[in-house]
Coordinates of C-alpha atoms in Angstrom, one line a residue:
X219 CA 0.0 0.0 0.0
X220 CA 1.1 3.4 -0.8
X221 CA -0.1 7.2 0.5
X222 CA 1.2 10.6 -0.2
X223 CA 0.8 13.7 2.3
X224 CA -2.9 14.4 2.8
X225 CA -4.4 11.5 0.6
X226 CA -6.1 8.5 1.2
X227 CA -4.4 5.2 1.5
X228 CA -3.8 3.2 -1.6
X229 CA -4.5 -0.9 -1.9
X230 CA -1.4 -3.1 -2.8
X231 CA -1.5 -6.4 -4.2
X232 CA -1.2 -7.4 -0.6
X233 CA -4.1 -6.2 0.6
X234 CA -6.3 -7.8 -1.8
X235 CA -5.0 -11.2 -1.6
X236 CA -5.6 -10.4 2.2
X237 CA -8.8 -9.8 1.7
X238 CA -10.1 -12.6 -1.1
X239 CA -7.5 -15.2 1.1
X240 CA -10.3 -14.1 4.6
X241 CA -13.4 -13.9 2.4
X242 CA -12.5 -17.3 0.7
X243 CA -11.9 -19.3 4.0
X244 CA -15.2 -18.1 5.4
X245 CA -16.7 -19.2 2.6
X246 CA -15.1 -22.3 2.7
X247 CA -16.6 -22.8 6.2
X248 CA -20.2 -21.0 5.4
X249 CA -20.7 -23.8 2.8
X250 CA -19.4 -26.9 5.1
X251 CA -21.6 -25.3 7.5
X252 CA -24.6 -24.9 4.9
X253 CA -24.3 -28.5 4.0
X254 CA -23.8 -30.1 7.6
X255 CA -27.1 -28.3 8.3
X256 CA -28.9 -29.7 5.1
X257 CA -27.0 -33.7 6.1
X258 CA -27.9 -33.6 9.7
X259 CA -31.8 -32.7 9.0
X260 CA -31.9 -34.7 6.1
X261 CA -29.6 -37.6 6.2
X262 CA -29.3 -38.1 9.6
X263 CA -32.2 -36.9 11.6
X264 CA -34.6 -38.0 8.6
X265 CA -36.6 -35.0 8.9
X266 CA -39.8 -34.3 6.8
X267 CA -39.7 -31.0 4.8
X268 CA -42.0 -29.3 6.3
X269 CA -39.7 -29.4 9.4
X270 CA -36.8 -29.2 7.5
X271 CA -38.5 -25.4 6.2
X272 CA -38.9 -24.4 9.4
X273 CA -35.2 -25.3 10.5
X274 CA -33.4 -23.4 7.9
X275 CA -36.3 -20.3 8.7
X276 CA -35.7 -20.4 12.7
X277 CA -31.7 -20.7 11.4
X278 CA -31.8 -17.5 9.6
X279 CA -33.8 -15.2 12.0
X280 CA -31.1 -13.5 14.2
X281 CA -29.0 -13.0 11.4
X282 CA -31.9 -11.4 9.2
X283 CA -32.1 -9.3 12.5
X284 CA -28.5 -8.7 12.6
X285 CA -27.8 -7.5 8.9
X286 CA -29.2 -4.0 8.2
X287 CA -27.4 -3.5 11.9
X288 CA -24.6 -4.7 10.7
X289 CA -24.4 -2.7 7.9
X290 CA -24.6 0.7 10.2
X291 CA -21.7 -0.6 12.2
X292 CA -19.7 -1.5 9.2
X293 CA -20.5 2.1 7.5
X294 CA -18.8 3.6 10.6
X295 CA -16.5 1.2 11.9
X296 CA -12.8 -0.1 10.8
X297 CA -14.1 -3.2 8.9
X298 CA -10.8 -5.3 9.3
X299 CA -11.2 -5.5 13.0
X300 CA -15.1 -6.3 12.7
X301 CA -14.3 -9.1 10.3
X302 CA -11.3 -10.6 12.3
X303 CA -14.1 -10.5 15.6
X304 CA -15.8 -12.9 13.5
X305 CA -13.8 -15.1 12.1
X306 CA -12.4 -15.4 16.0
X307 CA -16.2 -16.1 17.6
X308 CA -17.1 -18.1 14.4
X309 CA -14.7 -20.7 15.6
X310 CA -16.5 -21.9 18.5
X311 CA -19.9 -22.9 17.2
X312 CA -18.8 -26.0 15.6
X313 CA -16.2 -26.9 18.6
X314 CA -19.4 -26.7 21.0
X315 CA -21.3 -28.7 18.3
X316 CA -18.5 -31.8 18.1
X317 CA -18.3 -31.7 21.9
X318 CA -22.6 -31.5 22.4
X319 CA -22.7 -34.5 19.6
X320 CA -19.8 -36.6 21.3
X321 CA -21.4 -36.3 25.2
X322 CA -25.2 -36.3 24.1
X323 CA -25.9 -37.4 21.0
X324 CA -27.6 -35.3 17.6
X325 CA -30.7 -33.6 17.7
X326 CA -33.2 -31.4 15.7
X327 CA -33.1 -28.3 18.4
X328 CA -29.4 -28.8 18.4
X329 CA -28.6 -28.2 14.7
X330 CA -30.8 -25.2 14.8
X331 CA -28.8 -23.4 17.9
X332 CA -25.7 -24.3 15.6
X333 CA -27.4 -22.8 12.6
X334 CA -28.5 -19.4 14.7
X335 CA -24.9 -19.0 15.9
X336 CA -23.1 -19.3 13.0
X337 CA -26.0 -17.2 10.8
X338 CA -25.7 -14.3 13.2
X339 CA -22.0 -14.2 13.0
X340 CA -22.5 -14.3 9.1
X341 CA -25.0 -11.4 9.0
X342 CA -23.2 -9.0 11.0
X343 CA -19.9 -9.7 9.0
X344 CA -21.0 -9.6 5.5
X345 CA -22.2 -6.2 5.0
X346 CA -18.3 -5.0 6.1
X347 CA -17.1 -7.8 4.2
X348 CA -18.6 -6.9 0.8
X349 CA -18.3 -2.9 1.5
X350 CA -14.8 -3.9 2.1
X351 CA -13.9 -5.0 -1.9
X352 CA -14.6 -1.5 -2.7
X353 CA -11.6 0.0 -0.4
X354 CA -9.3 -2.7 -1.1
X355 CA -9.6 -3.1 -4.6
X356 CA -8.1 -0.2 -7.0
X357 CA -9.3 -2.0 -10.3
X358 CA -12.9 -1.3 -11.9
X359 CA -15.4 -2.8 -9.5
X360 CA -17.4 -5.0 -12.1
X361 CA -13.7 -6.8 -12.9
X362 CA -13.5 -6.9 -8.8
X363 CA -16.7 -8.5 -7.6
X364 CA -16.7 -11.4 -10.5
X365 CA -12.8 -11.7 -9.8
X366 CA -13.9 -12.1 -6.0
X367 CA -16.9 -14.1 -6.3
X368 CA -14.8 -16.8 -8.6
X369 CA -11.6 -16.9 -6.3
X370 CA -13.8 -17.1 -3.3
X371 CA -16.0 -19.9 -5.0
X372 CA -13.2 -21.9 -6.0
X373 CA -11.8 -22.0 -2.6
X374 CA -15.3 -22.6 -1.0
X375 CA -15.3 -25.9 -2.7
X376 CA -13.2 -27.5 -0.1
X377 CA -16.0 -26.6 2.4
X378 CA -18.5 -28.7 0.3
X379 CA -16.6 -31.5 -0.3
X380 CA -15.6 -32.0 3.2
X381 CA -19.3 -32.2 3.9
X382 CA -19.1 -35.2 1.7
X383 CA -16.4 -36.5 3.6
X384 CA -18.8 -37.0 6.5
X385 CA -19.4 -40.3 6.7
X386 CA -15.7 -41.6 6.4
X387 CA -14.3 -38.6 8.6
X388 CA -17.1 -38.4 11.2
X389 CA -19.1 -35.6 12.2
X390 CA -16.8 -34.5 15.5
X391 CA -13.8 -34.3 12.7
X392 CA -15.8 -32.0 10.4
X393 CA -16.6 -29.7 12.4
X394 CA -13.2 -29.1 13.5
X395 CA -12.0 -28.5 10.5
X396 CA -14.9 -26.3 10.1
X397 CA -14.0 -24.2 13.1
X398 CA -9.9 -24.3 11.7
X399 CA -11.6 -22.6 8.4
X400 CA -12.9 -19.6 10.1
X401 CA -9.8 -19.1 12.3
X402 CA -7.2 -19.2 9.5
X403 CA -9.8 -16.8 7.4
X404 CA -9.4 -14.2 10.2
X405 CA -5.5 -14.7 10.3
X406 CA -5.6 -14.0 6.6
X407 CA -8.2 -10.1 7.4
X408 CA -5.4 -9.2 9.9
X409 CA -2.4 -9.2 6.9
X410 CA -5.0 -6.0 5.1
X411 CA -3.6 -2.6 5.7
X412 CA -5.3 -1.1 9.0
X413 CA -5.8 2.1 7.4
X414 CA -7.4 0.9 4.2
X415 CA -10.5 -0.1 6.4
X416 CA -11.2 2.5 8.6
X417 CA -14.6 4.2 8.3
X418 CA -14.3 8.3 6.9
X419 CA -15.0 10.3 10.1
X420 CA -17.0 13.2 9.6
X421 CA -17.3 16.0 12.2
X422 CA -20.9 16.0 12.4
X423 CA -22.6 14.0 15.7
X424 CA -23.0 10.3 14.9
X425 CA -27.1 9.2 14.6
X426 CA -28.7 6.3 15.9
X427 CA -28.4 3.4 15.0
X428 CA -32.0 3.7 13.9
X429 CA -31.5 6.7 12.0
X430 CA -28.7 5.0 10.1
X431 CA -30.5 2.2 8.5
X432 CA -33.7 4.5 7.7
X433 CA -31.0 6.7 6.0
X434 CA -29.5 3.9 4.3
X435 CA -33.2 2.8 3.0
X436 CA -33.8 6.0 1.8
X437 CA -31.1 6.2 -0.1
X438 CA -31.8 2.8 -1.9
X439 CA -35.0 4.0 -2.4
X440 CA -33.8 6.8 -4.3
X441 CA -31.9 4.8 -6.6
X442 CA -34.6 2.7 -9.0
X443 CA -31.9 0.4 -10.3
X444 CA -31.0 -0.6 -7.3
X445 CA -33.8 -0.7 -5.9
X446 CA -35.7 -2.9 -8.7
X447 CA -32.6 -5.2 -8.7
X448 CA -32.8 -5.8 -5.3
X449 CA -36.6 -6.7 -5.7
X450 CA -36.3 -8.9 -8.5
X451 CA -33.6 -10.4 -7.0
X452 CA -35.4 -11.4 -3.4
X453 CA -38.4 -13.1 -5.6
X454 CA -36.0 -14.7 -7.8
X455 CA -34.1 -16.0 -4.6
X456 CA -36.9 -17.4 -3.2
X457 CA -37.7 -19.9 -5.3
X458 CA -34.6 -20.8 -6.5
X459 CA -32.0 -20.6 -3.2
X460 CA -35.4 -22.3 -1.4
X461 CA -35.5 -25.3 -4.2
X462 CA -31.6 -25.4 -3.6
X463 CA -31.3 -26.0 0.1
X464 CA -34.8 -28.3 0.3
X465 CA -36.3 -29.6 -3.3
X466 CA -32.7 -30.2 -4.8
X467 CA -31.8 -32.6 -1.5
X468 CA -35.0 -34.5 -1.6
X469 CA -34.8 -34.8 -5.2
X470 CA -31.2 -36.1 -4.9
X471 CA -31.9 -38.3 -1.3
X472 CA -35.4 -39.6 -2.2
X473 CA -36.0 -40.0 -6.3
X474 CA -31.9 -40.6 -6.8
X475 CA -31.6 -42.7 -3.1
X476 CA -28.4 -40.6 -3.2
X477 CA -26.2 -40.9 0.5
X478 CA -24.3 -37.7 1.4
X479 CA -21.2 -38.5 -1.1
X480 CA -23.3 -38.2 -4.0
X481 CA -25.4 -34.4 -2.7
X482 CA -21.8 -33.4 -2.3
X483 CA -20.8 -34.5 -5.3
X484 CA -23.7 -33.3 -7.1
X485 CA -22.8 -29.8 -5.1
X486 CA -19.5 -29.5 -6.3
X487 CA -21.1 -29.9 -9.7
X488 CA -23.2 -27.2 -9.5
X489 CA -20.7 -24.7 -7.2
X490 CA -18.3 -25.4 -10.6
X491 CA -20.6 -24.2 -12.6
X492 CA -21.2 -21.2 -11.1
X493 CA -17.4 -20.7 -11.1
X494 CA -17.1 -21.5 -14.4
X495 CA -19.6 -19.0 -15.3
X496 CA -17.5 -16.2 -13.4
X497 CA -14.5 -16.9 -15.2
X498 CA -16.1 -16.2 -18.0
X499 CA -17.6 -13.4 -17.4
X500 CA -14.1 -11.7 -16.9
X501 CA -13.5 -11.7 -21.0
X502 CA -16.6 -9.9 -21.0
X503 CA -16.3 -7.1 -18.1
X504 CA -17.6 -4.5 -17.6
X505 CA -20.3 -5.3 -19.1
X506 CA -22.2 -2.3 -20.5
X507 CA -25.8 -3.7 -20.0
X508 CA -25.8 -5.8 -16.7
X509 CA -29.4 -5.7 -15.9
X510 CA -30.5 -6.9 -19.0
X511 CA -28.1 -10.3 -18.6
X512 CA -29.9 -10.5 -14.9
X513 CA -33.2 -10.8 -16.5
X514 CA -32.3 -13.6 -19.4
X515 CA -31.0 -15.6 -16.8
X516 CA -34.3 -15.7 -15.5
X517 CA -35.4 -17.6 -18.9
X518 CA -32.6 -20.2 -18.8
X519 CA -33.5 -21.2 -15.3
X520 CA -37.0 -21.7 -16.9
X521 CA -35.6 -24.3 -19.0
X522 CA -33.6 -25.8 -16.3
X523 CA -36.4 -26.3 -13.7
X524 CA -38.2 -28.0 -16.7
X525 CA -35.7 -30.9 -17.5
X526 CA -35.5 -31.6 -13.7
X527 CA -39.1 -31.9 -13.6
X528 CA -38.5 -34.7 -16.1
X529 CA -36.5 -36.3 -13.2
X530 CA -34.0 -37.3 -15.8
X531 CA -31.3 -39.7 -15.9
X532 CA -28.5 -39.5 -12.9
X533 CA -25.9 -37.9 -16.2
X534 CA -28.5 -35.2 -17.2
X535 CA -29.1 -34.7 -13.4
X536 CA -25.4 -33.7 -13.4
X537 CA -25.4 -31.4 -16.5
X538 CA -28.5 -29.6 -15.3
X539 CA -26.8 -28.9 -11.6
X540 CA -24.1 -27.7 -13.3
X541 CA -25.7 -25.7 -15.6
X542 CA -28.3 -24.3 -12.6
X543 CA -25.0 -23.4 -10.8
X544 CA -23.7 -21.2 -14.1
X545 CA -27.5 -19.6 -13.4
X546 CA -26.9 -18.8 -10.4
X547 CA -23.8 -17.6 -10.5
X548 CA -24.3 -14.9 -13.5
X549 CA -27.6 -13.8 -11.7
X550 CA -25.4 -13.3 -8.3
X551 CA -22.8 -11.5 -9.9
X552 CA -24.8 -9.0 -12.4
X553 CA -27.2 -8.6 -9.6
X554 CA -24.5 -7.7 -6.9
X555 CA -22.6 -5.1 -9.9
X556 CA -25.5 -3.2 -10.0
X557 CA -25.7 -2.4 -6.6
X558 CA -22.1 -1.8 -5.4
X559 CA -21.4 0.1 -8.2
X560 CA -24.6 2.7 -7.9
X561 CA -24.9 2.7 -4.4
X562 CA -22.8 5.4 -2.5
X563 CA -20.1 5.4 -0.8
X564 CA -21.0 7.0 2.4
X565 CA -24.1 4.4 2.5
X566 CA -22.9 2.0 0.8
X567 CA -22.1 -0.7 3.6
X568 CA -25.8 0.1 4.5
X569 CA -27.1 -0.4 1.1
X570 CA -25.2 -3.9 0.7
X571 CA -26.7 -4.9 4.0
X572 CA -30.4 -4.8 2.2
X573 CA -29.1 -6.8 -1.0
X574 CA -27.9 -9.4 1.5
X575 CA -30.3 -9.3 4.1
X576 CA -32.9 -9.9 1.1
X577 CA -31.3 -12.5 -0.3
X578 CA -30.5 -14.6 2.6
X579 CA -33.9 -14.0 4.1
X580 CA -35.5 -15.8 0.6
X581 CA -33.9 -18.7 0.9
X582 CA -35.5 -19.8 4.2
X583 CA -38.5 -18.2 3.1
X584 CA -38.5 -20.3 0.1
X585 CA -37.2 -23.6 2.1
X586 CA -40.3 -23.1 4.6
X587 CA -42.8 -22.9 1.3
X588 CA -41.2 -25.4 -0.7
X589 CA -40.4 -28.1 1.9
X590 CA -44.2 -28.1 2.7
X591 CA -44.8 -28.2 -0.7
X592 CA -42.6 -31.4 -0.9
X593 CA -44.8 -33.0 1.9
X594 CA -48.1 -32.5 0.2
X595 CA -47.7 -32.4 -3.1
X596 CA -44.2 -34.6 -4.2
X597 CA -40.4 -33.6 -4.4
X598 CA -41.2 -32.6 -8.3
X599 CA -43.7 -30.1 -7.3
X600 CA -41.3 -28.4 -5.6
X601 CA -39.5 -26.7 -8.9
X602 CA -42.6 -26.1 -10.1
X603 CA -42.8 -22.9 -8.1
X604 CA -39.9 -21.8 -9.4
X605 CA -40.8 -22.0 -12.9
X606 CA -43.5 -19.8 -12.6
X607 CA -41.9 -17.5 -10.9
X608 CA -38.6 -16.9 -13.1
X609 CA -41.0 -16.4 -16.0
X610 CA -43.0 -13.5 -13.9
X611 CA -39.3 -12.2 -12.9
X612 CA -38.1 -11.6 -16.7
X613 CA -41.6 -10.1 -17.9
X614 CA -41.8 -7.7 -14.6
X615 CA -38.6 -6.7 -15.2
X616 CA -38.2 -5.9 -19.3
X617 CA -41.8 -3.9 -19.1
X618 CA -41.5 -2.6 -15.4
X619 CA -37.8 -1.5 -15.1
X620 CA -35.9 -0.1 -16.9
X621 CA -33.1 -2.7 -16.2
X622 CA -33.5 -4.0 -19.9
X623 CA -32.7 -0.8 -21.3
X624 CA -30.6 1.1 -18.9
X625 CA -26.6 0.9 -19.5
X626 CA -24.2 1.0 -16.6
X627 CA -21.3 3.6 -16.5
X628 CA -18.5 1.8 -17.6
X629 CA -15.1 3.3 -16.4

């Protein structure tokens, strides 16, 4: 990092491998963490789906509660010591798991208090996480975020298929490689520059905390793009994080009688498609018309959720996961330009908090909707939703928005 008299602090090399190296390794154990959650309700506990729904809801709760306050603190506050705070308490929710697990065995109240404690520490870290690219990155920020989301992706794989590693390595094991994850990802936030991360003070009084996130939704409501992206985007998540976490293990578990090696498998399939579809989109940044690829990845998934409701052969199966994954991952990262580009500086942690907080709050949402679904009407039925609802998405947002038409500013 370099600075002259009276200027702000530059980012080095250094400081963005910092970064990407922290935000990888908590990806790494977010996924693990994601999947244990999905194995021990499904695979081990042999929960229904309906209960499964309302596990992965009660899970996300406190961290739905803990974003948009999250996203004040990280506006204000020196985001490198917020995110090595939780990389440091993120390590002992798994260790109290493997030592609850060993002494009195696994149950369903007990994978939800693991699911809280690590969802809380997620929500009040990733507004100051993803505000964070923006100071630590001195490229153009489309070229950053699909850079990121690709590295971090790639290195989140090993989360995934250590879940699938469960049944050779044990759950106790797991989990403490799980908690050695987080730990070495906070190890990696301490090597970014101090200065790089620190909040601009201003010399007005600070405001509540209160104040702060009403200024924060004002200001996204002030910006339509954002605003519509961020809209489109929760119903899109819905029904398509929700058929993720509950329809796609049922599907895999039930109508594939698939054992956790193959979900992970099948996982890594999909996570590498969404990589692969990241990578790509760097010969194509920046992109002068993001919202407009947003909103045709809406009709793809149409086609997708329509060969799985074939429930095709086990080869297909794979092709569509990985081609769901390269979905999701354009969506993701066209969705997530829009909004840290346009959204300001001064707000912007605040702003990011709402895209997350929106997203994460869907998939539970959808999980709860779709996992009853599931119970009444057949794991199938579950996509079906989906479907529907990607269609709606892409005619909403050609003749409602203007995200069809609009072009970003390309530096």
């Amino acid at each position: 990092m370099s600075t002259t008299a009276g200027s702000a602090p530059v980012p080095g090399r250094r400081d963005f491998a910092a970064y990407l190296g922290g935000s990888a390794l908590w990806l790494a154990g977010f996924n693990l963490q994601q999947f244990l959650v999905t194995w021990m309700l499904v695979g081990m506990l042999r929960e229904p789906g309906t209960r499964v729904g309302l596990a992965q809801l009660l899970i996300a709760l406190p961290g739905f509660a803990l974003m948009l306050l999250g996203g004040g603190t990280a506006d204000r506050s020196d985001g490198r010591r917020l995110l090595m705070a939780m990389h440091a308490l993120a390590v002992l929710p798994p260790l109290i798991l493997a030592l609850t697990v060993d002494t009195f065995g696994l149950f369903y109240p007990t994978v939800i208090l693991f699911g809280i404690a690590v969802g809380a520490l997620q929500g009040l870290s990733d507004p100051a996480r993803v505000a964070m690219l923006n100071r630590v990155s001195a490229g153009h920020i489309q070229r950053m975020v699909v850079t990121t989301t690709a590295v971090t992706m790639t290195v989140g794989l090993a989360g995934t298929w250590l879940g699938g590693r469960i049944e050779v390595l044990g759950l106790g094991t797991v989990l403490v490689l799980q908690a050695l994850l987080f730990g070495s990802g906070g190890l990696a936030v301490s090597a970014v520059t101090p200065a790089l991360t620190r909040a601009v003070r201003t010399g007005t009084a600070r405001p509540s905390r209160l104040a702060e996130i009403a200024e924060g939704l004002s200001v996204l409501w002030r910006t339509p793009r954002v605003r519509d992206v961020i809209g489109l985007n929760f119903v899109s998540s819905v029904f398509n994080a929700g058929a993720w976490f509950v329809v796609y293990p049922f599907l895999v578990t039930r109508l594939y009688d698939g054992d956790a090696a193959l979900l992970a498998l099948l996982s890594l399939v999909f996570f590498a498609g969404s990589i692969a579809s990241n990578l790509g989109l760097l010969r194509f940044v920046p992109l002068a018309r993001p919202g407009r690829l947003f909103l045709s990845m809406q009709l793809t998934r149409v086609l997708l959720f329509g060969l799985l409701l074939l429930q095709p052969p086990i080869w297909v199966l794979a092709l569509v996961s990985a081609g769901w994954g390269m979905n999701m991952g354009i969506t993701t990262s066209t969705a997530r330009m829009i909004v840290q580009s346009e959204a300001p500086e001064a707000q912007r942690a605040r702003v990011l908090s709402v895209f997350i907080l929106t997203t994460m709050s869907a998939a539970p949402l959808g999980a709860l909707l779709l996992g009853t679904l599931v119970d009444g009407a057949g794991v199938l039925a579950g996509f079906v939703p989906g479907l529907a609802a990607s269609l709606l998405i892409f005619l909403l947002g050609v003749t409602r928005t203007r995200l069809w038409k609009d072009r970003a500013e390309i530096a």
